[in-house]
Amino acid sequence: MKISETDILLIPGYGQILPGHWLLRWRDKMATARVVKQTELHAPSKKEWLETLVGEVDAAKRPVVLVAHSLGCILVAHGAHVLKDKVKGAYLVAPSDWDREGLVEEFDGGDFKPVPTDPLPFPTHVVASRNDPYCTYERSEHLAKAWGATFQDAGEAGHINLESGHGPWPEGMMSFAHFMKRLR
């Protein structure tokens, strides 16, 4: 599947997405990509975030491919059953483990817990780091397996965000291109 033939929905995670983050860079590089803008970035509601995502998917004019980071990955897992008809695939980067107590001091995971472990109804690829402070490598690998996803070891890449040095993240773009080639 070609990027130009799809609507790429970029789904940030918990908190503010800062300029230079790879998601924003991808938005700027792909003409059919747009960021799903959520409200309450520091006190998210699964219901509200899912309604926003469903609205974006419904508004799409082409087949949809989701690209999510952190809590955005968990949102995709929660909403898979209502997204399955229009979504052709999901590329999930650095899922965060909201089942872990004290993951973020300001937010306890709310209604995003428990993290879903049902198989996702569309092709999915998970990229995980060996030293992500928000999810152990083993937990990411377990989630990928439960979701029926292919799994990619990103090495010691932190949370694959600006703080871990992943602004441009060219390796991610190449991995995403390979994922897109597998979709029909």
CSV table of C-alpha atoms in Angstrom, one decimal:
chain,number,residue,atom,x,y,z
A,1,MET,CA,0.0,0.0,0.0
A,2,LYS,CA,1.4,3.4,-0.9
A,3,ILE,CA,1.4,6.2,1.7
A,4,SER,CA,-0.2,8.5,-0.9
A,5,GLU,CA,-3.2,6.2,-1.1
A,6,THR,CA,-3.9,6.3,2.6
A,7,ASP,CA,-4.8,8.7,5.3
A,8,ILE,CA,-2.1,8.4,7.9
A,9,LEU,CA,-3.4,9.3,11.4
A,10,LEU,CA,-0.6,10.2,13.8
A,11,ILE,CA,-1.7,9.6,17.4
A,12,PRO,CA,0.5,11.2,20.2
A,13,GLY,CA,0.6,9.8,23.7
A,14,TYR,CA,0.3,11.4,27.1
A,15,GLY,CA,1.3,15.0,27.5
A,16,GLN,CA,2.3,17.8,25.1
A,17,ILE,CA,3.9,16.8,21.8
A,18,LEU,CA,6.9,19.1,21.4
A,19,PRO,CA,8.1,20.6,18.1
A,20,GLY,CA,10.7,18.4,16.5
A,21,HIS,CA,9.1,15.2,17.7
A,22,TRP,CA,9.3,12.5,15.0
A,23,LEU,CA,5.4,12.4,14.8
A,24,LEU,CA,5.4,16.1,13.8
A,25,ARG,CA,8.2,15.6,11.4
A,26,TRP,CA,6.4,12.7,9.8
A,27,ARG,CA,3.3,14.9,9.4
A,28,ASP,CA,5.4,17.4,7.6
A,29,LYS,CA,6.9,14.8,5.3
A,30,MET,CA,3.8,12.9,4.3
A,31,ALA,CA,1.1,14.9,2.5
A,32,THR,CA,-1.7,12.5,3.6
A,33,ALA,CA,-0.7,12.5,7.3
A,34,ARG,CA,-2.3,14.5,10.1
A,35,VAL,CA,-2.1,14.5,13.9
A,36,VAL,CA,-5.1,13.4,15.9
A,37,LYS,CA,-5.5,16.4,18.3
A,38,GLN,CA,-6.7,15.3,21.7
A,39,THR,CA,-8.0,17.4,24.6
A,40,GLU,CA,-6.8,17.0,28.2
A,41,LEU,CA,-3.3,15.9,27.3
A,42,HIS,CA,-2.4,15.6,31.0
A,43,ALA,CA,-5.7,14.1,32.3
A,44,PRO,CA,-6.9,12.1,29.3
A,45,SER,CA,-10.2,10.3,29.2
A,46,LYS,CA,-10.3,7.1,27.1
A,47,LYS,CA,-13.9,7.8,26.1
A,48,GLU,CA,-13.1,11.3,24.8
A,49,TRP,CA,-9.9,10.3,23.2
A,50,LEU,CA,-11.6,7.4,21.5
A,51,GLU,CA,-14.4,9.6,20.3
A,52,THR,CA,-11.9,11.9,18.7
A,53,LEU,CA,-10.0,9.1,17.0
A,54,VAL,CA,-13.2,7.5,15.7
A,55,GLY,CA,-14.3,10.9,14.3
A,56,GLU,CA,-10.9,11.3,12.5
A,57,VAL,CA,-11.2,7.8,11.1
A,58,ASP,CA,-14.7,8.4,9.9
A,59,ALA,CA,-13.7,11.6,8.3
A,60,ALA,CA,-10.9,9.9,6.3
A,61,LYS,CA,-11.4,9.8,2.5
A,62,ARG,CA,-8.9,7.0,1.9
A,63,PRO,CA,-8.0,3.8,3.8
A,64,VAL,CA,-6.6,4.6,7.2
A,65,VAL,CA,-3.2,3.6,8.7
A,66,LEU,CA,-2.6,4.5,12.3
A,67,VAL,CA,0.8,5.6,13.7
A,68,ALA,CA,0.7,5.8,17.5
A,69,HIS,CA,3.2,6.6,20.2
A,70,SER,CA,3.1,5.7,23.9
A,71,LEU,CA,-0.5,6.1,25.3
A,72,GLY,CA,-1.7,6.5,21.7
A,73,CYS,CA,-0.8,2.8,21.2
A,74,ILE,CA,-2.9,1.8,24.2
A,75,LEU,CA,-5.8,3.9,22.8
A,76,VAL,CA,-5.5,2.0,19.5
A,77,ALA,CA,-5.8,-1.3,21.4
A,78,HIS,CA,-8.8,-0.1,23.3
A,79,GLY,CA,-10.6,1.1,20.1
A,80,ALA,CA,-9.6,-1.6,17.7
A,81,HIS,CA,-13.1,-3.2,17.7
A,82,VAL,CA,-14.7,0.0,16.6
A,83,LEU,CA,-12.0,1.0,14.1
A,84,LYS,CA,-11.5,-2.3,12.3
A,85,ASP,CA,-13.7,-1.6,9.2
A,86,LYS,CA,-11.7,1.4,7.9
A,87,VAL,CA,-8.2,0.9,9.5
A,88,LYS,CA,-5.8,-1.1,7.3
A,89,GLY,CA,-3.0,-1.2,9.8
A,90,ALA,CA,-1.4,0.2,12.9
A,91,TYR,CA,2.3,1.1,13.5
A,92,LEU,CA,2.7,1.3,17.3
A,93,VAL,CA,5.8,2.9,18.8
A,94,ALA,CA,6.9,2.6,22.4
A,95,PRO,CA,3.7,1.5,24.0
A,96,SER,CA,3.5,2.6,27.6
A,97,ASP,CA,2.5,0.2,30.4
A,98,TRP,CA,-0.3,1.9,32.3
A,99,ASP,CA,-0.9,-1.3,34.3
A,100,ARG,CA,2.3,-0.4,36.1
A,101,GLU,CA,1.8,1.5,39.3
A,102,GLY,CA,3.3,5.0,39.4
A,103,LEU,CA,4.1,5.2,35.7
A,104,VAL,CA,3.5,8.9,35.7
A,105,GLU,CA,3.2,10.8,38.9
A,106,GLU,CA,0.5,13.2,37.7
A,107,PHE,CA,-1.8,10.6,36.1
A,108,ASP,CA,-2.6,7.1,37.2
A,109,GLY,CA,-3.7,5.7,33.9
A,110,GLY,CA,-7.4,6.3,34.6
A,111,ASP,CA,-9.8,4.4,32.3
A,112,PHE,CA,-6.9,3.3,30.0
A,113,LYS,CA,-6.3,0.5,32.5
A,114,PRO,CA,-6.2,-2.4,32.1
A,115,VAL,CA,-4.1,-2.4,29.0
A,116,PRO,CA,-6.0,-4.5,26.4
A,117,THR,CA,-4.4,-7.8,25.4
A,118,ASP,CA,-6.9,-9.0,22.8
A,119,PRO,CA,-5.7,-9.6,19.2
A,120,LEU,CA,-6.0,-6.5,17.0
A,121,PRO,CA,-8.2,-7.0,13.9
A,122,PHE,CA,-5.8,-5.4,11.5
A,123,PRO,CA,-2.1,-5.8,10.7
A,124,THR,CA,0.0,-4.3,13.5
A,125,HIS,CA,3.7,-3.6,14.0
A,126,VAL,CA,5.2,-2.8,17.4
A,127,VAL,CA,8.5,-1.0,17.8
A,128,ALA,CA,10.0,-1.2,21.3
A,129,SER,CA,13.2,-0.1,23.1
A,130,ARG,CA,15.2,-2.2,25.5
A,131,ASN,CA,15.5,0.7,28.0
A,132,ASP,CA,12.1,2.5,27.7
A,133,PRO,CA,11.3,4.0,31.2
A,134,TYR,CA,7.6,3.7,30.5
A,135,CYS,CA,7.5,0.0,29.5
A,136,THR,CA,9.9,-2.9,29.9
A,137,TYR,CA,11.1,-4.6,26.7
A,138,GLU,CA,9.5,-7.8,27.9
A,139,ARG,CA,6.1,-6.2,28.5
A,140,SER,CA,6.3,-4.6,25.0
A,141,GLU,CA,7.1,-8.0,23.5
A,142,HIS,CA,4.2,-9.6,25.5
A,143,LEU,CA,1.8,-6.9,24.2
A,144,ALA,CA,2.9,-7.3,20.6
A,145,LYS,CA,2.4,-11.1,20.8
A,146,ALA,CA,-1.0,-10.7,22.5
A,147,TRP,CA,-2.1,-8.1,19.8
A,148,GLY,CA,-0.9,-10.4,17.0
A,149,ALA,CA,1.7,-7.8,15.9
A,150,THR,CA,5.1,-8.2,14.4
A,151,PHE,CA,7.7,-6.9,16.7
A,152,GLN,CA,10.8,-4.8,16.2
A,153,ASP,CA,13.7,-4.4,18.7
A,154,ALA,CA,14.8,-0.7,18.5
A,155,GLY,CA,17.8,-1.3,20.8
A,156,GLU,CA,18.5,1.1,23.6
A,157,ALA,CA,16.4,3.9,22.3
A,158,GLY,CA,14.6,5.2,25.5
A,159,HIS,CA,11.0,6.1,24.9
A,160,ILE,CA,11.7,7.0,21.3
A,161,ASN,CA,10.9,10.6,21.8
A,162,LEU,CA,12.7,13.9,21.8
A,163,GLU,CA,14.2,13.3,25.3
A,164,SER,CA,15.8,10.1,24.0
A,165,GLY,CA,17.2,11.9,20.9
A,166,HIS,CA,14.5,10.8,18.4
A,167,GLY,CA,13.5,14.0,16.6
A,168,PRO,CA,14.0,12.9,12.9
A,169,TRP,CA,14.2,9.1,13.6
A,170,PRO,CA,15.1,8.0,10.1
A,171,GLU,CA,15.2,4.3,11.1
A,172,GLY,CA,11.6,4.6,12.1
A,173,MET,CA,10.6,6.1,8.8
A,174,MET,CA,12.4,3.2,6.9
A,175,SER,CA,10.6,0.7,9.2
A,176,PHE,CA,7.3,2.3,8.6
A,177,ALA,CA,7.9,2.2,4.8
A,178,HIS,CA,8.5,-1.5,5.0
A,179,PHE,CA,5.3,-1.9,7.1
A,180,MET,CA,3.3,0.0,4.5
A,181,LYS,CA,4.6,-2.3,1.7
A,182,ARG,CA,3.1,-5.3,3.6
A,183,LEU,CA,-0.4,-3.8,3.7
A,184,ARG,CA,-3.1,-4.5,1.1
